Amino acid sequence: QASGEYRRIYSRWLGIYEDHNGAWQVFLRYAFWIIVPLLVLLLLILGWIGQLRRQVALRTAKLNQSEEFIRAVLHHVPIGVAVNTVHPEVKFDYMNQQFMKCCGIGSPLIREPDAFWAAVFPDPQARAALRQRVEADCASGDPARMVWNDLPLARPGEPTRYINARSVLIADGQTMITTVWDVTERKLADLERDRLRMAIEQATETIIISDLA
């Protein structure tokens, strides 16, 4: 074979001699240059995916911590705060304890769409008028209209209370942040002042009011 005699005899009787060892070497060489870069690329992709997953997990954990912190803060603020929709129905995603206290409602309302109106405003006529007004104000998107002052909360057998409310639309145009706060003391003081002023104006004789204290 070293002298080439085998190749000559092979070519004469069997055709062109094929060096199978050389063919395998060529195949392995091409395979090396193709497969190895693909393996390296695959490893890089897997490493990038793993890094991405770690970053997502870290950011998710931070978001969860931020959400818990925000909820803890909202739970202790002195005004009522809720995240809700108004139209086509009132649906709550969140409400803090102060919101429930101001409105006189319970947490199950979060899971009952549109139960808010009947629970907070029992009188059908007053409820219908206020709902129409609130829905129109929210539909306008005008922040100046989305403020409602001195709303009476009248329930049978209970003293009437008064609240102020304000809503702010957020990105999707349907969800809003609503804040409420109790203004009963201030409203009752205003009503008493108005009553005294009317009494003075209607009196036919001089009324002297002295401070006995």
PDB file of C-alpha atoms in Angstrom:
ATOM      1  CA  GLN A   1       0.000   0.000   0.000  1.00  0.00           C
ATOM      2  CA  ALA A   2       2.827   2.411   0.790  1.00  0.00           C
ATOM      3  CA  SER A   3       4.188   2.098  -2.805  1.00  0.00           C
ATOM      4  CA  GLY A   4       0.806   2.714  -4.351  1.00  0.00           C
ATOM      5  CA  GLU A   5       0.599  -0.760  -5.922  1.00  0.00           C
ATOM      6  CA  TYR A   6      -2.664  -1.490  -4.077  1.00  0.00           C
ATOM      7  CA  ARG A   7      -4.239   1.671  -5.431  1.00  0.00           C
ATOM      8  CA  ARG A   8      -3.218   0.835  -9.008  1.00  0.00           C
ATOM      9  CA  ILE A   9      -4.572  -2.710  -8.817  1.00  0.00           C
ATOM     10  CA  TYR A  10      -7.793  -1.432  -7.130  1.00  0.00           C
ATOM     11  CA  SER A  11      -8.282   1.226  -9.792  1.00  0.00           C
ATOM     12  CA  ARG A  12      -7.686  -1.248 -12.638  1.00  0.00           C
ATOM     13  CA  TRP A  13     -10.113  -3.894 -11.463  1.00  0.00           C
ATOM     14  CA  LEU A  14     -12.608  -2.107  -9.193  1.00  0.00           C
ATOM     15  CA  GLY A  15     -12.589   1.507 -10.317  1.00  0.00           C
ATOM     16  CA  ILE A  16     -11.362   4.646  -8.628  1.00  0.00           C
ATOM     17  CA  TYR A  17      -9.983   3.992  -5.180  1.00  0.00           C
ATOM     18  CA  GLU A  18     -11.834   5.697  -2.374  1.00  0.00           C
ATOM     19  CA  ASP A  19      -9.921   6.522   0.749  1.00  0.00           C
ATOM     20  CA  HIS A  20     -12.608   6.060   3.413  1.00  0.00           C
ATOM     21  CA  ASN A  21     -10.328   7.192   6.205  1.00  0.00           C
ATOM     22  CA  GLY A  22      -9.796  10.499   4.425  1.00  0.00           C
ATOM     23  CA  ALA A  23     -13.533  10.935   3.884  1.00  0.00           C
ATOM     24  CA  TRP A  24     -14.205  10.421   7.560  1.00  0.00           C
ATOM     25  CA  GLN A  25     -11.560  12.955   8.439  1.00  0.00           C
ATOM     26  CA  VAL A  26     -13.166  15.520   6.150  1.00  0.00           C
ATOM     27  CA  PHE A  27     -16.593  14.764   7.636  1.00  0.00           C
ATOM     28  CA  LEU A  28     -15.333  15.065  11.180  1.00  0.00           C
ATOM     29  CA  ARG A  29     -13.545  18.300  10.365  1.00  0.00           C
ATOM     30  CA  TYR A  30     -16.692  19.885   8.906  1.00  0.00           C
ATOM     31  CA  ALA A  31     -18.796  18.481  11.742  1.00  0.00           C
ATOM     32  CA  PHE A  32     -16.433  20.031  14.260  1.00  0.00           C
ATOM     33  CA  TRP A  33     -16.697  23.472  12.684  1.00  0.00           C
ATOM     34  CA  ILE A  34     -20.490  23.249  12.497  1.00  0.00           C
ATOM     35  CA  ILE A  35     -21.517  21.409  15.652  1.00  0.00           C
ATOM     36  CA  VAL A  36     -19.131  23.040  18.116  1.00  0.00           C
ATOM     37  CA  PRO A  37     -20.279  26.638  17.319  1.00  0.00           C
ATOM     38  CA  LEU A  38     -23.891  25.473  17.549  1.00  0.00           C
ATOM     39  CA  LEU A  39     -23.213  23.939  20.953  1.00  0.00           C
ATOM     40  CA  VAL A  40     -21.502  27.122  22.109  1.00  0.00           C
ATOM     41  CA  LEU A  41     -24.454  29.186  20.833  1.00  0.00           C
ATOM     42  CA  LEU A  42     -26.896  26.851  22.575  1.00  0.00           C
ATOM     43  CA  LEU A  43     -24.993  27.191  25.852  1.00  0.00           C
ATOM     44  CA  LEU A  44     -24.997  30.978  25.516  1.00  0.00           C
ATOM     45  CA  ILE A  45     -28.755  31.001  24.886  1.00  0.00           C
ATOM     46  CA  LEU A  46     -29.404  28.744  27.871  1.00  0.00           C
ATOM     47  CA  GLY A  47     -27.238  30.966  30.043  1.00  0.00           C
ATOM     48  CA  TRP A  48     -29.078  34.085  28.847  1.00  0.00           C
ATOM     49  CA  ILE A  49     -32.467  32.458  29.526  1.00  0.00           C
ATOM     50  CA  GLY A  50     -31.349  31.471  33.015  1.00  0.00           C
ATOM     51  CA  GLN A  51     -30.120  35.009  33.710  1.00  0.00           C
ATOM     52  CA  LEU A  52     -33.391  36.434  32.386  1.00  0.00           C
ATOM     53  CA  ARG A  53     -35.403  34.129  34.633  1.00  0.00           C
ATOM     54  CA  ARG A  54     -33.365  35.184  37.653  1.00  0.00           C
ATOM     55  CA  GLN A  55     -33.922  38.855  36.829  1.00  0.00           C
ATOM     56  CA  VAL A  56     -37.664  38.304  36.376  1.00  0.00           C
ATOM     57  CA  ALA A  57     -37.861  36.426  39.675  1.00  0.00           C
ATOM     58  CA  LEU A  58     -35.929  39.204  41.438  1.00  0.00           C
ATOM     59  CA  ARG A  59     -38.107  41.954  40.001  1.00  0.00           C
ATOM     60  CA  THR A  60     -41.263  40.009  40.784  1.00  0.00           C
ATOM     61  CA  ALA A  61     -40.136  39.645  44.391  1.00  0.00           C
ATOM     62  CA  LYS A  62     -39.422  43.391  44.576  1.00  0.00           C
ATOM     63  CA  LEU A  63     -42.835  44.196  43.083  1.00  0.00           C
ATOM     64  CA  ASN A  64     -44.520  41.916  45.612  1.00  0.00           C
ATOM     65  CA  GLN A  65     -42.661  43.638  48.424  1.00  0.00           C
ATOM     66  CA  SER A  66     -43.653  47.046  47.055  1.00  0.00           C
ATOM     67  CA  GLU A  67     -47.294  45.976  46.775  1.00  0.00           C
ATOM     68  CA  GLU A  68     -47.305  44.684  50.338  1.00  0.00           C
ATOM     69  CA  PHE A  69     -45.732  47.947  51.529  1.00  0.00           C
ATOM     70  CA  ILE A  70     -48.287  50.068  49.659  1.00  0.00           C
ATOM     71  CA  ARG A  71     -51.164  48.006  51.018  1.00  0.00           C
ATOM     72  CA  ALA A  72     -49.780  48.371  54.549  1.00  0.00           C
ATOM     73  CA  VAL A  73     -49.584  52.145  54.121  1.00  0.00           C
ATOM     74  CA  LEU A  74     -53.078  52.398  52.628  1.00  0.00           C
ATOM     75  CA  HIS A  75     -54.440  50.259  55.431  1.00  0.00           C
ATOM     76  CA  HIS A  76     -53.402  52.884  57.986  1.00  0.00           C
ATOM     77  CA  VAL A  77     -54.088  56.188  56.219  1.00  0.00           C
ATOM     78  CA  PRO A  78     -56.867  58.261  57.867  1.00  0.00           C
ATOM     79  CA  ILE A  79     -59.016  58.423  54.716  1.00  0.00           C
ATOM     80  CA  GLY A  80     -60.812  55.757  52.730  1.00  0.00           C
ATOM     81  CA  VAL A  81     -59.043  54.509  49.598  1.00  0.00           C
ATOM     82  CA  ALA A  82     -60.391  52.111  46.978  1.00  0.00           C
ATOM     83  CA  VAL A  83     -59.512  50.889  43.487  1.00  0.00           C
ATOM     84  CA  ASN A  84     -62.685  50.386  41.493  1.00  0.00           C
ATOM     85  CA  THR A  85     -64.670  50.803  38.306  1.00  0.00           C
ATOM     86  CA  VAL A  86     -67.923  52.769  37.981  1.00  0.00           C
ATOM     87  CA  HIS A  87     -69.329  51.877  34.572  1.00  0.00           C
ATOM     88  CA  PRO A  88     -70.926  49.606  33.518  1.00  0.00           C
ATOM     89  CA  GLU A  89     -70.858  48.429  37.139  1.00  0.00           C
ATOM     90  CA  VAL A  90     -69.127  49.309  40.384  1.00  0.00           C
ATOM     91  CA  LYS A  91     -66.511  46.656  41.004  1.00  0.00           C
ATOM     92  CA  PHE A  92     -63.779  46.865  43.628  1.00  0.00           C
ATOM     93  CA  ASP A  93     -60.287  45.491  43.280  1.00  0.00           C
ATOM     94  CA  TYR A  94     -59.273  46.918  46.646  1.00  0.00           C
ATOM     95  CA  MET A  95     -60.649  48.940  49.532  1.00  0.00           C
ATOM     96  CA  ASN A  96     -59.043  49.737  52.868  1.00  0.00           C
ATOM     97  CA  GLN A  97     -60.709  49.575  56.259  1.00  0.00           C
ATOM     98  CA  GLN A  98     -61.283  53.319  56.426  1.00  0.00           C
ATOM     99  CA  PHE A  99     -63.185  53.226  53.127  1.00  0.00           C
ATOM    100  CA  MET A 100     -65.510  50.554  54.495  1.00  0.00           C
ATOM    101  CA  LYS A 101     -65.930  52.516  57.712  1.00  0.00           C
ATOM    102  CA  CYS A 102     -66.757  55.799  55.942  1.00  0.00           C
ATOM    103  CA  CYS A 103     -69.249  54.141  53.609  1.00  0.00           C
ATOM    104  CA  GLY A 104     -70.634  51.738  56.197  1.00  0.00           C
ATOM    105  CA  ILE A 105     -70.063  48.659  54.082  1.00  0.00           C
ATOM    106  CA  GLY A 106     -68.342  45.303  54.506  1.00  0.00           C
ATOM    107  CA  SER A 107     -65.530  43.611  52.601  1.00  0.00           C
ATOM    108  CA  PRO A 108     -67.861  41.095  50.855  1.00  0.00           C
ATOM    109  CA  LEU A 109     -68.827  43.971  48.544  1.00  0.00           C
ATOM    110  CA  ILE A 110     -65.443  43.567  46.891  1.00  0.00           C
ATOM    111  CA  ARG A 111     -66.679  40.246  45.521  1.00  0.00           C
ATOM    112  CA  GLU A 112     -70.177  41.476  44.590  1.00  0.00           C
ATOM    113  CA  PRO A 113     -70.218  43.674  41.478  1.00  0.00           C
ATOM    114  CA  ASP A 114     -72.600  46.648  41.633  1.00  0.00           C
ATOM    115  CA  ALA A 115     -73.729  45.949  45.218  1.00  0.00           C
ATOM    116  CA  PHE A 116     -72.169  49.238  46.315  1.00  0.00           C
ATOM    117  CA  TRP A 117     -74.994  51.613  45.402  1.00  0.00           C
ATOM    118  CA  ALA A 118     -77.788  49.803  47.230  1.00  0.00           C
ATOM    119  CA  ALA A 119     -75.598  49.167  50.280  1.00  0.00           C
ATOM    120  CA  VAL A 120     -74.460  52.777  50.708  1.00  0.00           C
ATOM    121  CA  PHE A 121     -77.559  54.622  49.483  1.00  0.00           C
ATOM    122  CA  PRO A 122     -80.708  52.686  50.492  1.00  0.00           C
ATOM    123  CA  ASP A 123     -83.186  55.255  49.167  1.00  0.00           C
ATOM    124  CA  PRO A 124     -83.971  54.248  45.552  1.00  0.00           C
ATOM    125  CA  GLN A 125     -84.688  57.763  44.252  1.00  0.00           C
ATOM    126  CA  ALA A 126     -81.653  59.369  45.845  1.00  0.00           C
ATOM    127  CA  ARG A 127     -79.520  56.425  44.723  1.00  0.00           C
ATOM    128  CA  ALA A 128     -80.662  56.630  41.097  1.00  0.00           C
ATOM    129  CA  ALA A 129     -80.076  60.387  40.906  1.00  0.00           C
ATOM    130  CA  LEU A 130     -76.622  60.201  42.480  1.00  0.00           C
ATOM    131  CA  ARG A 131     -75.580  57.225  40.359  1.00  0.00           C
ATOM    132  CA  GLN A 132     -76.566  59.031  37.169  1.00  0.00           C
ATOM    133  CA  ARG A 133     -74.605  62.080  38.250  1.00  0.00           C
ATOM    134  CA  VAL A 134     -71.481  60.115  39.250  1.00  0.00           C
ATOM    135  CA  GLU A 135     -71.457  58.042  36.074  1.00  0.00           C
ATOM    136  CA  ALA A 136     -71.817  61.176  33.932  1.00  0.00           C
ATOM    137  CA  ASP A 137     -69.034  62.946  35.839  1.00  0.00           C
ATOM    138  CA  CYS A 138     -66.686  59.947  35.503  1.00  0.00           C
ATOM    139  CA  ALA A 139     -67.518  59.543  31.797  1.00  0.00           C
ATOM    140  CA  SER A 140     -66.488  63.150  31.209  1.00  0.00           C
ATOM    141  CA  GLY A 141     -62.962  62.426  32.395  1.00  0.00           C
ATOM    142  CA  ASP A 142     -62.849  65.930  33.893  1.00  0.00           C
ATOM    143  CA  PRO A 143     -61.073  65.812  37.286  1.00  0.00           C
ATOM    144  CA  ALA A 144     -62.949  68.940  38.392  1.00  0.00           C
ATOM    145  CA  ARG A 145     -66.268  67.097  38.018  1.00  0.00           C
ATOM    146  CA  MET A 146     -65.104  63.932  39.752  1.00  0.00           C
ATOM    147  CA  VAL A 147     -65.421  65.458  43.218  1.00  0.00           C
ATOM    148  CA  TRP A 148     -68.617  64.984  45.227  1.00  0.00           C
ATOM    149  CA  ASN A 149     -69.072  66.899  48.462  1.00  0.00           C
ATOM    150  CA  ASP A 150     -71.445  66.446  51.393  1.00  0.00           C
ATOM    151  CA  LEU A 151     -72.985  63.190  50.205  1.00  0.00           C
ATOM    152  CA  PRO A 152     -75.617  62.155  52.766  1.00  0.00           C
ATOM    153  CA  LEU A 153     -75.572  58.601  54.077  1.00  0.00           C
ATOM    154  CA  ALA A 154     -79.070  58.203  55.468  1.00  0.00           C
ATOM    155  CA  ARG A 155     -80.083  54.857  56.902  1.00  0.00           C
ATOM    156  CA  PRO A 156     -83.262  54.064  58.850  1.00  0.00           C
ATOM    157  CA  GLY A 157     -82.738  54.322  62.595  1.00  0.00           C
ATOM    158  CA  GLU A 158     -79.283  55.926  62.285  1.00  0.00           C
ATOM    159  CA  PRO A 159     -78.142  59.562  62.329  1.00  0.00           C
ATOM    160  CA  THR A 160     -77.366  60.875  58.861  1.00  0.00           C
ATOM    161  CA  ARG A 161     -73.665  61.030  58.110  1.00  0.00           C
ATOM    162  CA  TYR A 162     -71.909  62.980  55.351  1.00  0.00           C
ATOM    163  CA  ILE A 163     -68.881  62.118  53.263  1.00  0.00           C
ATOM    164  CA  ASN A 164     -66.798  63.724  50.535  1.00  0.00           C
ATOM    165  CA  ALA A 165     -65.509  61.616  47.664  1.00  0.00           C
ATOM    166  CA  ARG A 166     -62.995  62.081  44.868  1.00  0.00           C
ATOM    167  CA  SER A 167     -62.063  59.766  41.988  1.00  0.00           C
ATOM    168  CA  VAL A 168     -59.048  59.834  39.689  1.00  0.00           C
ATOM    169  CA  LEU A 169     -58.973  57.816  36.481  1.00  0.00           C
ATOM    170  CA  ILE A 170     -55.870  55.759  35.800  1.00  0.00           C
ATOM    171  CA  ALA A 171     -54.335  54.431  32.595  1.00  0.00           C
ATOM    172  CA  ASP A 172     -57.038  52.138  31.203  1.00  0.00           C
ATOM    173  CA  GLY A 173     -59.779  54.784  31.395  1.00  0.00           C
ATOM    174  CA  GLN A 174     -62.116  52.511  33.374  1.00  0.00           C
ATOM    175  CA  THR A 175     -60.329  51.834  36.647  1.00  0.00           C
ATOM    176  CA  MET A 176     -60.034  54.649  39.140  1.00  0.00           C
ATOM    177  CA  ILE A 177     -58.676  55.421  42.571  1.00  0.00           C
ATOM    178  CA  THR A 178     -61.430  56.691  44.851  1.00  0.00           C
ATOM    179  CA  THR A 179     -60.889  58.437  48.166  1.00  0.00           C
ATOM    180  CA  VAL A 180     -63.577  59.209  50.738  1.00  0.00           C
ATOM    181  CA  TRP A 181     -63.515  60.988  54.073  1.00  0.00           C
ATOM    182  CA  ASP A 182     -66.086  61.711  56.752  1.00  0.00           C
ATOM    183  CA  VAL A 183     -67.218  65.342  57.007  1.00  0.00           C
ATOM    184  CA  THR A 184     -70.181  64.810  59.323  1.00  0.00           C
ATOM    185  CA  GLU A 185     -68.972  67.134  62.086  1.00  0.00           C
ATOM    186  CA  ARG A 186     -68.254  69.966  59.694  1.00  0.00           C
ATOM    187  CA  LYS A 187     -71.545  69.487  57.843  1.00  0.00           C
ATOM    188  CA  LEU A 188     -73.598  69.446  61.058  1.00  0.00           C
ATOM    189  CA  ALA A 189     -71.833  72.600  62.201  1.00  0.00           C
ATOM    190  CA  ASP A 190     -72.686  74.276  58.881  1.00  0.00           C
ATOM    191  CA  LEU A 191     -76.318  73.201  59.165  1.00  0.00           C
ATOM    192  CA  GLU A 192     -76.539  74.554  62.697  1.00  0.00           C
ATOM    193  CA  ARG A 193     -74.995  77.845  61.647  1.00  0.00           C
ATOM    194  CA  ASP A 194     -77.454  78.149  58.781  1.00  0.00           C
ATOM    195  CA  ARG A 195     -80.358  77.364  61.100  1.00  0.00           C
ATOM    196  CA  LEU A 196     -79.333  80.061  63.553  1.00  0.00           C
ATOM    197  CA  ARG A 197     -78.851  82.616  60.764  1.00  0.00           C
ATOM    198  CA  MET A 198     -82.329  81.912  59.390  1.00  0.00           C
ATOM    199  CA  ALA A 199     -83.800  82.164  62.865  1.00  0.00           C
ATOM    200  CA  ILE A 200     -82.175  85.547  63.360  1.00  0.00           C
ATOM    201  CA  GLU A 201     -83.323  86.829  59.989  1.00  0.00           C
ATOM    202  CA  GLN A 202     -86.914  85.754  60.628  1.00  0.00           C
ATOM    203  CA  ALA A 203     -87.125  87.067  64.141  1.00  0.00           C
ATOM    204  CA  THR A 204     -89.381  90.059  64.688  1.00  0.00           C
ATOM    205  CA  GLU A 205     -87.571  91.190  67.781  1.00  0.00           C
ATOM    206  CA  THR A 206     -83.986  91.633  68.795  1.00  0.00           C
ATOM    207  CA  ILE A 207     -82.286  88.456  69.843  1.00  0.00           C
ATOM    208  CA  ILE A 208     -79.389  88.765  72.150  1.00  0.00           C
ATOM    209  CA  ILE A 209     -77.076  85.831  72.248  1.00  0.00           C
ATOM    210  CA  SER A 210     -74.695  85.825  75.126  1.00  0.00           C
ATOM    211  CA  ASP A 211     -71.924  83.442  75.971  1.00  0.00           C
ATOM    212  CA  LEU A 212     -72.867  82.012  79.338  1.00  0.00           C
ATOM    213  CA  ALA A 213     -69.514  80.369  79.614  1.00  0.00           C
TER     214      ALA A 213
END
